[in-house]
Amino acid sequence: YGMKIAKSQEDVAKNNLSKAMITLLSNIENKYYSVLEAKALLAVAKNTQQRAEMQHDSAETKHLLGAISSSDFMQFQLEKSQSDVSLFSAEKQHKTALKDFNNYISSNNLIPEDISTELPLDEAKQIAEIEIAKIEMITTKLVELALGQNLELKNAEERKDTAKSYLRLSQTSFLPSVDFSVSKSWHNNVLTDGLKDSETYSLNFSVPIFPLVNKGLAYQTKKYEYKSSENVVSSTKNDLQLQTESYWLELVTSSKSLTASQISLNHATALFEQSTLEFQMGELSSSDYLASSISLYSTETQYYSAIYDYLRDKTNLNQLLCEVDYSVLNSIIFEGVN
């Protein structure tokens, strides 16, 4: 039992090491995506601020010529002021995310490389088109995979085995014990001018009598600890199943959101271009024109946030499965699509 307990403790230590590595990789990915998202939002804020400045200058000229009212011109001033604030906030967020990323990997001013957004967009479109029946089939496969290799569950099962060994060990305290020992010694013999050896053999048989109360309490304690470990395993399985289903459905939701945000961005871009032309021709009010500009900024922000929300959701699901790369997860998801 002592060997079994030591082996379980070794397995738990190995699982903890593997879990720490997977958690490290997942955290690096999430912080990396945060930097890229902040960078993308900063670029959107810069473009919006430049557009607001151009709109303000154009509106100022029209105001001087009497083409627009003072009230309309104040709207352009307000839009420029708000774009300045948004740009400052985006710059701050980018610096914070970059600093957090470098601190986590113990680096100095490392600038992460950009990634192509075509792959997550393509994946999101495929996932968004999966039917409900196939979503449930994929859910079942992911749950089976998680239950088979999640390290937190493995540790819970190892602790249950350890508790069972301690329970069995406590039961042996009620059993009789037999000890056999042999000892050999040497001492000086003045008559033969040398060493004389002697051997002693002993056989001891003992039956535990006292203190039986303490032994009984110790046994009950180990019994409760074993029952508790069984409950932990059962609870961990239920939580793991729920988390896997939840993370997978969150990935499906983020895929649909990303697909929808791309459509919204295309629509907002076309609407702004049309509004710009109509405003220049005097066929559109200042309020409607600025509304289209604000809508474009909002949809651009939602679009880039949706991209990295999708990537983070995928990372979190892969971490729950305790996978280092995405080959297994991709095979389960996209085999279900085809």
mmCIF file of C-alpha atoms in Angstrom:
data_model
loop_
_atom_site.group_PDB
_atom_site.id
_atom_site.type_symbol
_atom_site.label_atom_id
_atom_site.label_comp_id
_atom_site.label_asym_id
_atom_site.label_seq_id
_atom_site.Cartn_x
_atom_site.Cartn_y
_atom_site.Cartn_z
ATOM 1 C CA TYR A 1 0.000 0.000 0.000
ATOM 2 C CA GLY A 2 2.878 2.345 0.698
ATOM 3 C CA MET A 3 4.195 1.728 -2.819
ATOM 4 C CA LYS A 4 0.736 2.300 -4.318
ATOM 5 C CA ILE A 5 0.361 5.562 -2.399
ATOM 6 C CA ALA A 6 3.789 6.745 -3.554
ATOM 7 C CA LYS A 7 2.979 5.817 -7.169
ATOM 8 C CA SER A 8 -0.308 7.768 -7.034
ATOM 9 C CA GLN A 9 1.481 10.788 -5.609
ATOM 10 C CA GLU A 10 4.034 10.582 -8.415
ATOM 11 C CA ASP A 11 1.262 10.423 -11.030
ATOM 12 C CA VAL A 12 -0.443 13.456 -9.489
ATOM 13 C CA ALA A 13 2.839 15.367 -9.618
ATOM 14 C CA LYS A 14 3.298 14.469 -13.296
ATOM 15 C CA ASN A 15 -0.274 15.519 -14.074
ATOM 16 C CA ASN A 16 0.264 18.827 -12.271
ATOM 17 C CA LEU A 17 3.380 19.468 -14.345
ATOM 18 C CA SER A 18 1.526 18.734 -17.597
ATOM 19 C CA LYS A 19 -1.402 20.879 -16.469
ATOM 20 C CA ALA A 20 0.952 23.762 -15.643
ATOM 21 C CA MET A 21 2.471 23.571 -19.131
ATOM 22 C CA ILE A 22 -0.942 23.530 -20.835
ATOM 23 C CA THR A 23 -2.149 26.430 -18.668
ATOM 24 C CA LEU A 24 1.007 28.371 -19.517
ATOM 25 C CA LEU A 25 0.508 27.902 -23.257
ATOM 26 C CA SER A 26 -3.164 28.837 -22.995
ATOM 27 C CA ASN A 27 -2.425 31.994 -20.999
ATOM 28 C CA ILE A 28 0.236 33.055 -23.496
ATOM 29 C CA GLU A 29 -2.219 32.579 -26.368
ATOM 30 C CA ASN A 30 -4.926 34.589 -24.620
ATOM 31 C CA LYS A 31 -2.554 37.451 -23.803
ATOM 32 C CA TYR A 32 -1.208 37.305 -27.360
ATOM 33 C CA TYR A 33 -4.730 37.627 -28.747
ATOM 34 C CA SER A 34 -5.398 40.526 -26.371
ATOM 35 C CA VAL A 35 -2.416 42.392 -27.830
ATOM 36 C CA LEU A 36 -3.542 41.760 -31.405
ATOM 37 C CA GLU A 37 -7.108 42.790 -30.587
ATOM 38 C CA ALA A 38 -5.918 45.987 -28.907
ATOM 39 C CA LYS A 39 -3.709 46.719 -31.923
ATOM 40 C CA ALA A 40 -6.622 46.230 -34.318
ATOM 41 C CA LEU A 41 -8.910 48.445 -32.230
ATOM 42 C CA LEU A 42 -6.171 51.070 -32.075
ATOM 43 C CA ALA A 43 -5.993 51.096 -35.875
ATOM 44 C CA VAL A 44 -9.789 51.499 -36.017
ATOM 45 C CA ALA A 45 -9.630 54.374 -33.531
ATOM 46 C CA LYS A 46 -6.896 56.108 -35.548
ATOM 47 C CA ASN A 47 -8.885 55.823 -38.775
ATOM 48 C CA THR A 48 -12.005 57.083 -37.024
ATOM 49 C CA GLN A 49 -10.129 60.038 -35.526
ATOM 50 C CA GLN A 50 -8.662 60.955 -38.915
ATOM 51 C CA ARG A 51 -12.101 60.677 -40.490
ATOM 52 C CA ALA A 52 -13.582 62.858 -37.739
ATOM 53 C CA GLU A 53 -10.925 65.513 -38.351
ATOM 54 C CA MET A 54 -11.680 65.568 -42.066
ATOM 55 C CA GLN A 55 -15.406 65.750 -41.354
ATOM 56 C CA HIS A 56 -14.813 68.576 -38.879
ATOM 57 C CA ASP A 57 -12.706 70.580 -41.344
ATOM 58 C CA SER A 58 -15.268 70.078 -44.099
ATOM 59 C CA ALA A 59 -18.109 71.032 -41.768
ATOM 60 C CA GLU A 60 -16.240 74.113 -40.613
ATOM 61 C CA THR A 61 -15.923 75.310 -44.201
ATOM 62 C CA LYS A 62 -19.608 74.679 -44.825
ATOM 63 C CA HIS A 63 -20.493 76.491 -41.611
ATOM 64 C CA LEU A 64 -18.503 79.557 -42.636
ATOM 65 C CA LEU A 65 -20.285 79.531 -45.985
ATOM 66 C CA GLY A 66 -23.641 79.164 -44.252
ATOM 67 C CA ALA A 67 -24.329 75.737 -45.746
ATOM 68 C CA ILE A 68 -24.916 74.159 -42.339
ATOM 69 C CA SER A 69 -26.192 75.590 -39.079
ATOM 70 C CA SER A 70 -24.205 76.184 -35.904
ATOM 71 C CA SER A 71 -26.059 73.296 -34.281
ATOM 72 C CA ASP A 72 -24.972 70.917 -37.026
ATOM 73 C CA PHE A 73 -21.398 72.153 -36.800
ATOM 74 C CA MET A 74 -21.378 71.516 -33.062
ATOM 75 C CA GLN A 75 -22.259 67.898 -33.788
ATOM 76 C CA PHE A 76 -19.097 67.565 -35.860
ATOM 77 C CA GLN A 77 -17.101 69.180 -33.062
ATOM 78 C CA LEU A 78 -18.540 66.702 -30.592
ATOM 79 C CA GLU A 79 -17.753 63.772 -32.871
ATOM 80 C CA LYS A 80 -14.135 64.937 -33.219
ATOM 81 C CA SER A 81 -13.795 65.310 -29.461
ATOM 82 C CA GLN A 82 -15.210 61.850 -28.812
ATOM 83 C CA SER A 83 -12.903 60.315 -31.429
ATOM 84 C CA ASP A 84 -9.921 61.898 -29.629
ATOM 85 C CA VAL A 85 -11.027 60.279 -26.385
ATOM 86 C CA SER A 86 -11.536 56.905 -28.092
ATOM 87 C CA LEU A 87 -8.069 57.090 -29.636
ATOM 88 C CA PHE A 88 -6.465 57.879 -26.278
ATOM 89 C CA SER A 89 -8.316 54.986 -24.658
ATOM 90 C CA ALA A 90 -7.297 52.596 -27.444
ATOM 91 C CA GLU A 91 -3.642 53.638 -27.157
ATOM 92 C CA LYS A 92 -3.756 53.051 -23.412
ATOM 93 C CA GLN A 93 -5.366 49.644 -23.849
ATOM 94 C CA HIS A 94 -2.765 48.605 -26.427
ATOM 95 C CA LYS A 95 0.155 49.636 -24.217
ATOM 96 C CA THR A 96 -1.367 47.813 -21.237
ATOM 97 C CA ALA A 97 -1.968 44.602 -23.183
ATOM 98 C CA LEU A 98 1.536 44.710 -24.677
ATOM 99 C CA LYS A 99 3.113 45.294 -21.272
ATOM 100 C CA ASP A 100 1.087 42.481 -19.719
ATOM 101 C CA PHE A 101 2.152 40.098 -22.487
ATOM 102 C CA ASN A 102 5.842 40.960 -22.119
ATOM 103 C CA ASN A 103 5.700 40.696 -18.341
ATOM 104 C CA TYR A 104 4.122 37.259 -18.551
ATOM 105 C CA ILE A 105 6.794 35.837 -20.859
ATOM 106 C CA SER A 106 9.598 37.760 -19.084
ATOM 107 C CA SER A 107 10.531 39.700 -22.202
ATOM 108 C CA ASN A 108 11.393 43.312 -22.942
ATOM 109 C CA ASN A 109 9.382 45.168 -25.569
ATOM 110 C CA LEU A 110 8.637 42.128 -27.731
ATOM 111 C CA ILE A 111 6.161 43.043 -30.474
ATOM 112 C CA PRO A 112 3.987 40.014 -31.366
ATOM 113 C CA GLU A 113 3.603 39.238 -35.033
ATOM 114 C CA ASP A 114 0.239 39.744 -36.689
ATOM 115 C CA ILE A 115 -1.809 36.750 -37.790
ATOM 116 C CA SER A 116 -4.086 36.314 -40.748
ATOM 117 C CA THR A 117 -7.773 36.567 -39.920
ATOM 118 C CA GLU A 118 -8.799 34.486 -42.920
ATOM 119 C CA LEU A 119 -8.468 31.146 -41.087
ATOM 120 C CA PRO A 120 -10.649 32.040 -38.068
ATOM 121 C CA LEU A 121 -13.198 33.612 -40.426
ATOM 122 C CA ASP A 122 -13.309 30.472 -42.543
ATOM 123 C CA GLU A 123 -13.594 28.242 -39.458
ATOM 124 C CA ALA A 124 -16.311 30.430 -37.956
ATOM 125 C CA LYS A 125 -18.381 30.250 -41.133
ATOM 126 C CA GLN A 126 -18.154 26.452 -41.155
ATOM 127 C CA ILE A 127 -19.105 26.145 -37.481
ATOM 128 C CA ALA A 128 -21.943 28.652 -37.847
ATOM 129 C CA GLU A 129 -23.527 26.434 -40.508
ATOM 130 C CA ILE A 130 -23.477 23.233 -38.420
ATOM 131 C CA GLU A 131 -26.928 21.793 -37.820
ATOM 132 C CA ILE A 132 -28.268 21.202 -34.327
ATOM 133 C CA ALA A 133 -28.031 17.415 -34.629
ATOM 134 C CA LYS A 134 -24.354 17.578 -35.595
ATOM 135 C CA ILE A 135 -23.667 20.071 -32.811
ATOM 136 C CA GLU A 136 -24.984 17.492 -30.340
ATOM 137 C CA MET A 137 -22.852 14.754 -31.909
ATOM 138 C CA ILE A 138 -19.745 16.916 -31.602
ATOM 139 C CA THR A 139 -20.705 17.718 -28.012
ATOM 140 C CA THR A 140 -20.785 14.013 -27.188
ATOM 141 C CA LYS A 141 -17.340 13.437 -28.727
ATOM 142 C CA LEU A 142 -15.835 16.393 -26.903
ATOM 143 C CA VAL A 143 -17.276 15.263 -23.567
ATOM 144 C CA GLU A 144 -15.871 11.756 -24.078
ATOM 145 C CA LEU A 145 -12.461 13.210 -24.891
ATOM 146 C CA ALA A 146 -12.516 15.509 -21.872
ATOM 147 C CA LEU A 147 -13.526 12.700 -19.503
ATOM 148 C CA GLY A 148 -10.715 10.565 -20.888
ATOM 149 C CA GLN A 149 -7.818 12.966 -20.635
ATOM 150 C CA ASN A 150 -8.628 15.980 -18.472
ATOM 151 C CA LEU A 151 -5.816 16.199 -15.930
ATOM 152 C CA GLU A 152 -7.966 17.608 -13.136
ATOM 153 C CA LEU A 153 -10.213 14.552 -13.355
ATOM 154 C CA LYS A 154 -7.213 12.225 -13.490
ATOM 155 C CA ASN A 155 -5.852 13.795 -10.324
ATOM 156 C CA ALA A 156 -9.205 13.374 -8.592
ATOM 157 C CA GLU A 157 -9.199 9.689 -9.528
ATOM 158 C CA GLU A 158 -5.604 9.300 -8.312
ATOM 159 C CA ARG A 159 -6.534 10.904 -4.989
ATOM 160 C CA LYS A 160 -9.448 8.476 -4.693
ATOM 161 C CA ASP A 161 -7.067 5.545 -5.210
ATOM 162 C CA THR A 162 -4.719 7.021 -2.612
ATOM 163 C CA ALA A 163 -7.574 7.410 -0.131
ATOM 164 C CA LYS A 164 -8.565 3.784 -0.772
ATOM 165 C CA SER A 165 -5.008 2.651 -0.061
ATOM 166 C CA TYR A 166 -4.974 4.610 3.182
ATOM 167 C CA LEU A 167 -8.304 2.988 4.100
ATOM 168 C CA ARG A 168 -6.934 -0.496 3.453
ATOM 169 C CA LEU A 169 -3.810 0.405 5.373
ATOM 170 C CA SER A 170 -5.844 1.486 8.379
ATOM 171 C CA GLN A 171 -7.706 -1.833 8.273
ATOM 172 C CA THR A 172 -4.435 -3.719 8.678
ATOM 173 C CA SER A 173 -3.956 -2.097 12.097
ATOM 174 C CA PHE A 174 -6.608 -4.533 13.436
ATOM 175 C CA LEU A 175 -4.773 -7.590 12.096
ATOM 176 C CA PRO A 176 -2.115 -9.603 14.001
ATOM 177 C CA SER A 177 1.468 -9.093 12.893
ATOM 178 C CA VAL A 178 4.456 -11.445 12.654
ATOM 179 C CA ASP A 179 8.028 -10.119 12.669
ATOM 180 C CA PHE A 180 11.071 -12.260 11.999
ATOM 181 C CA SER A 181 14.557 -10.828 12.464
ATOM 182 C CA VAL A 182 18.139 -11.999 12.372
ATOM 183 C CA SER A 183 21.098 -10.147 13.908
ATOM 184 C CA LYS A 184 24.766 -11.003 13.873
ATOM 185 C CA SER A 185 27.543 -9.428 15.928
ATOM 186 C CA TRP A 186 31.258 -9.791 16.463
ATOM 187 C CA HIS A 187 33.367 -9.134 19.592
ATOM 188 C CA ASN A 188 37.031 -9.562 20.594
ATOM 189 C CA ASN A 189 38.075 -12.908 22.016
ATOM 190 C CA VAL A 190 41.257 -12.603 24.100
ATOM 191 C CA LEU A 191 41.807 -16.386 24.145
ATOM 192 C CA THR A 192 41.958 -16.813 20.355
ATOM 193 C CA ASP A 193 43.242 -13.314 19.612
ATOM 194 C CA GLY A 194 40.479 -12.704 17.087
ATOM 195 C CA LEU A 195 36.803 -11.964 16.639
ATOM 196 C CA LYS A 196 34.029 -14.218 17.782
ATOM 197 C CA ASP A 197 30.660 -13.994 16.074
ATOM 198 C CA SER A 198 27.227 -14.696 17.429
ATOM 199 C CA GLU A 199 23.813 -14.804 15.809
ATOM 200 C CA THR A 200 20.413 -14.082 17.282
ATOM 201 C CA TYR A 201 17.110 -15.136 15.754
ATOM 202 C CA SER A 202 13.798 -13.747 16.898
ATOM 203 C CA LEU A 203 10.183 -14.397 15.955
ATOM 204 C CA ASN A 204 7.543 -12.071 17.381
ATOM 205 C CA PHE A 205 3.794 -12.473 17.117
ATOM 206 C CA SER A 206 1.511 -9.663 18.267
ATOM 207 C CA VAL A 207 -2.207 -9.065 18.385
ATOM 208 C CA PRO A 208 -3.493 -5.462 18.596
ATOM 209 C CA ILE A 209 -5.546 -4.971 21.740
ATOM 210 C CA PHE A 210 -5.014 -1.388 22.836
ATOM 211 C CA PRO A 211 -5.872 1.257 21.922
ATOM 212 C CA LEU A 212 -8.697 -0.135 19.778
ATOM 213 C CA VAL A 213 -10.745 3.054 20.127
ATOM 214 C CA ASN A 214 -8.056 5.162 18.472
ATOM 215 C CA LYS A 215 -7.630 2.587 15.708
ATOM 216 C CA GLY A 216 -11.383 2.561 15.164
ATOM 217 C CA LEU A 217 -11.548 6.351 14.943
ATOM 218 C CA ALA A 218 -8.617 6.390 12.522
ATOM 219 C CA TYR A 219 -10.363 3.817 10.354
ATOM 220 C CA GLN A 220 -13.599 5.819 10.331
ATOM 221 C CA THR A 221 -11.642 8.940 9.346
ATOM 222 C CA LYS A 222 -10.029 7.165 6.390
ATOM 223 C CA LYS A 223 -13.389 5.733 5.420
ATOM 224 C CA TYR A 224 -14.965 9.196 5.303
ATOM 225 C CA GLU A 225 -11.971 10.530 3.352
ATOM 226 C CA TYR A 226 -12.416 7.765 0.787
ATOM 227 C CA LYS A 227 -16.144 8.475 0.467
ATOM 228 C CA SER A 228 -15.343 12.154 0.088
ATOM 229 C CA SER A 229 -12.819 11.420 -2.677
ATOM 230 C CA GLU A 230 -15.487 9.377 -4.492
ATOM 231 C CA ASN A 231 -17.839 12.352 -4.313
ATOM 232 C CA VAL A 232 -15.091 14.637 -5.628
ATOM 233 C CA VAL A 233 -14.559 12.369 -8.630
ATOM 234 C CA SER A 234 -18.284 12.291 -9.363
ATOM 235 C CA SER A 235 -18.593 16.069 -8.951
ATOM 236 C CA THR A 236 -15.532 16.691 -11.128
ATOM 237 C CA LYS A 237 -16.987 14.529 -13.895
ATOM 238 C CA ASN A 238 -20.279 16.408 -13.789
ATOM 239 C CA ASP A 239 -18.552 19.797 -13.772
ATOM 240 C CA LEU A 240 -16.227 18.742 -16.592
ATOM 241 C CA GLN A 241 -19.134 17.572 -18.714
ATOM 242 C CA LEU A 242 -20.984 20.837 -18.105
ATOM 243 C CA GLN A 243 -17.887 22.947 -18.833
ATOM 244 C CA THR A 244 -17.154 21.076 -22.047
ATOM 245 C CA GLU A 245 -20.691 21.549 -23.321
ATOM 246 C CA SER A 246 -20.656 25.202 -22.267
ATOM 247 C CA TYR A 247 -17.276 25.977 -23.860
ATOM 248 C CA TRP A 248 -18.269 24.263 -27.092
ATOM 249 C CA LEU A 249 -21.570 26.131 -27.292
ATOM 250 C CA GLU A 250 -19.740 29.385 -26.532
ATOM 251 C CA LEU A 251 -17.463 28.636 -29.490
ATOM 252 C CA VAL A 252 -20.516 28.050 -31.690
ATOM 253 C CA THR A 253 -22.036 31.316 -30.441
ATOM 254 C CA SER A 254 -18.846 33.288 -31.072
ATOM 255 C CA SER A 255 -18.667 31.753 -34.572
ATOM 256 C CA LYS A 256 -22.166 32.958 -35.354
ATOM 257 C CA SER A 257 -21.363 36.385 -33.861
ATOM 258 C CA LEU A 258 -18.234 36.669 -35.989
ATOM 259 C CA THR A 259 -20.140 35.746 -39.139
ATOM 260 C CA ALA A 260 -22.868 38.260 -38.318
ATOM 261 C CA SER A 261 -20.360 40.997 -37.459
ATOM 262 C CA GLN A 262 -18.654 40.585 -40.834
ATOM 263 C CA ILE A 263 -21.983 41.050 -42.594
ATOM 264 C CA SER A 264 -22.729 44.086 -40.409
ATOM 265 C CA LEU A 265 -19.336 45.580 -41.219
ATOM 266 C CA ASN A 266 -19.866 45.208 -44.959
ATOM 267 C CA HIS A 267 -23.291 46.805 -44.645
ATOM 268 C CA ALA A 268 -22.026 49.668 -42.439
ATOM 269 C CA THR A 269 -19.137 50.361 -44.829
ATOM 270 C CA ALA A 270 -21.428 50.541 -47.846
ATOM 271 C CA LEU A 271 -23.918 52.679 -45.921
ATOM 272 C CA PHE A 272 -21.219 55.142 -44.852
ATOM 273 C CA GLU A 273 -19.887 55.477 -48.397
ATOM 274 C CA GLN A 274 -23.407 56.163 -49.664
ATOM 275 C CA SER A 275 -24.068 58.634 -46.819
ATOM 276 C CA THR A 276 -20.815 60.475 -47.546
ATOM 277 C CA LEU A 277 -21.820 60.957 -51.172
ATOM 278 C CA GLU A 278 -25.339 62.086 -50.275
ATOM 279 C CA PHE A 279 -24.047 64.499 -47.628
ATOM 280 C CA GLN A 280 -21.601 66.087 -50.068
ATOM 281 C CA MET A 281 -24.465 66.586 -52.505
ATOM 282 C CA GLY A 282 -26.605 68.120 -49.776
ATOM 283 C CA GLU A 283 -29.167 65.338 -49.836
ATOM 284 C CA LEU A 284 -28.487 64.065 -46.304
ATOM 285 C CA SER A 285 -28.599 65.797 -42.942
ATOM 286 C CA SER A 286 -25.583 66.151 -40.689
ATOM 287 C CA SER A 287 -27.197 63.944 -38.032
ATOM 288 C CA ASP A 288 -27.801 61.075 -40.423
ATOM 289 C CA TYR A 289 -24.305 61.396 -41.846
ATOM 290 C CA LEU A 290 -22.679 61.313 -38.424
ATOM 291 C CA ALA A 291 -24.932 58.413 -37.432
ATOM 292 C CA SER A 292 -23.558 56.365 -40.321
ATOM 293 C CA SER A 293 -20.009 57.258 -39.268
ATOM 294 C CA ILE A 294 -20.659 56.223 -35.679
ATOM 295 C CA SER A 295 -22.270 52.995 -36.882
ATOM 296 C CA LEU A 296 -19.180 52.214 -38.967
ATOM 297 C CA TYR A 297 -16.888 52.699 -35.966
ATOM 298 C CA SER A 298 -19.108 50.520 -33.793
ATOM 299 C CA THR A 299 -19.308 47.655 -36.306
ATOM 300 C CA GLU A 300 -15.558 47.755 -36.946
ATOM 301 C CA THR A 301 -14.946 47.459 -33.205
ATOM 302 C CA GLN A 302 -17.422 44.594 -32.881
ATOM 303 C CA TYR A 303 -15.894 42.823 -35.878
ATOM 304 C CA TYR A 304 -12.339 42.709 -34.530
ATOM 305 C CA SER A 305 -13.511 41.877 -31.012
ATOM 306 C CA ALA A 306 -15.551 38.994 -32.460
ATOM 307 C CA ILE A 307 -12.467 37.589 -34.215
ATOM 308 C CA TYR A 308 -10.416 37.402 -31.044
ATOM 309 C CA ASP A 309 -13.363 36.294 -28.921
ATOM 310 C CA TYR A 310 -13.630 33.306 -31.257
ATOM 311 C CA LEU A 311 -9.903 32.549 -30.951
ATOM 312 C CA ARG A 312 -9.994 32.849 -27.151
ATOM 313 C CA ASP A 313 -13.037 30.582 -26.895
ATOM 314 C CA LYS A 314 -11.243 27.982 -28.981
ATOM 315 C CA THR A 315 -8.159 28.251 -26.786
ATOM 316 C CA ASN A 316 -10.217 27.786 -23.621
ATOM 317 C CA LEU A 317 -11.936 24.694 -25.016
ATOM 318 C CA ASN A 318 -8.611 23.202 -26.064
ATOM 319 C CA GLN A 319 -7.187 23.864 -22.601
ATOM 320 C CA LEU A 320 -10.126 22.053 -21.005
ATOM 321 C CA LEU A 321 -9.364 19.061 -23.228
ATOM 322 C CA CYS A 322 -5.708 19.269 -22.067
ATOM 323 C CA GLU A 323 -4.437 19.364 -25.643
ATOM 324 C CA VAL A 324 -1.213 21.122 -26.590
ATOM 325 C CA ASP A 325 -2.148 21.778 -30.234
ATOM 326 C CA TYR A 326 -5.446 21.998 -32.121
ATOM 327 C CA SER A 327 -5.183 18.912 -34.325
ATOM 328 C CA VAL A 328 -7.524 16.752 -32.228
ATOM 329 C CA LEU A 329 -10.051 19.534 -31.639
ATOM 330 C CA ASN A 330 -10.111 20.502 -35.320
ATOM 331 C CA SER A 331 -10.591 16.890 -36.399
ATOM 332 C CA ILE A 332 -13.597 16.471 -34.075
ATOM 333 C CA ILE A 333 -15.236 19.759 -35.065
ATOM 334 C CA PHE A 334 -14.659 19.840 -38.792
ATOM 335 C CA GLU A 335 -15.190 16.141 -39.361
ATOM 336 C CA GLY A 336 -18.630 16.820 -37.904
ATOM 337 C CA VAL A 337 -19.125 19.583 -40.447
ATOM 338 C CA ASN A 338 -18.348 17.450 -43.492
#
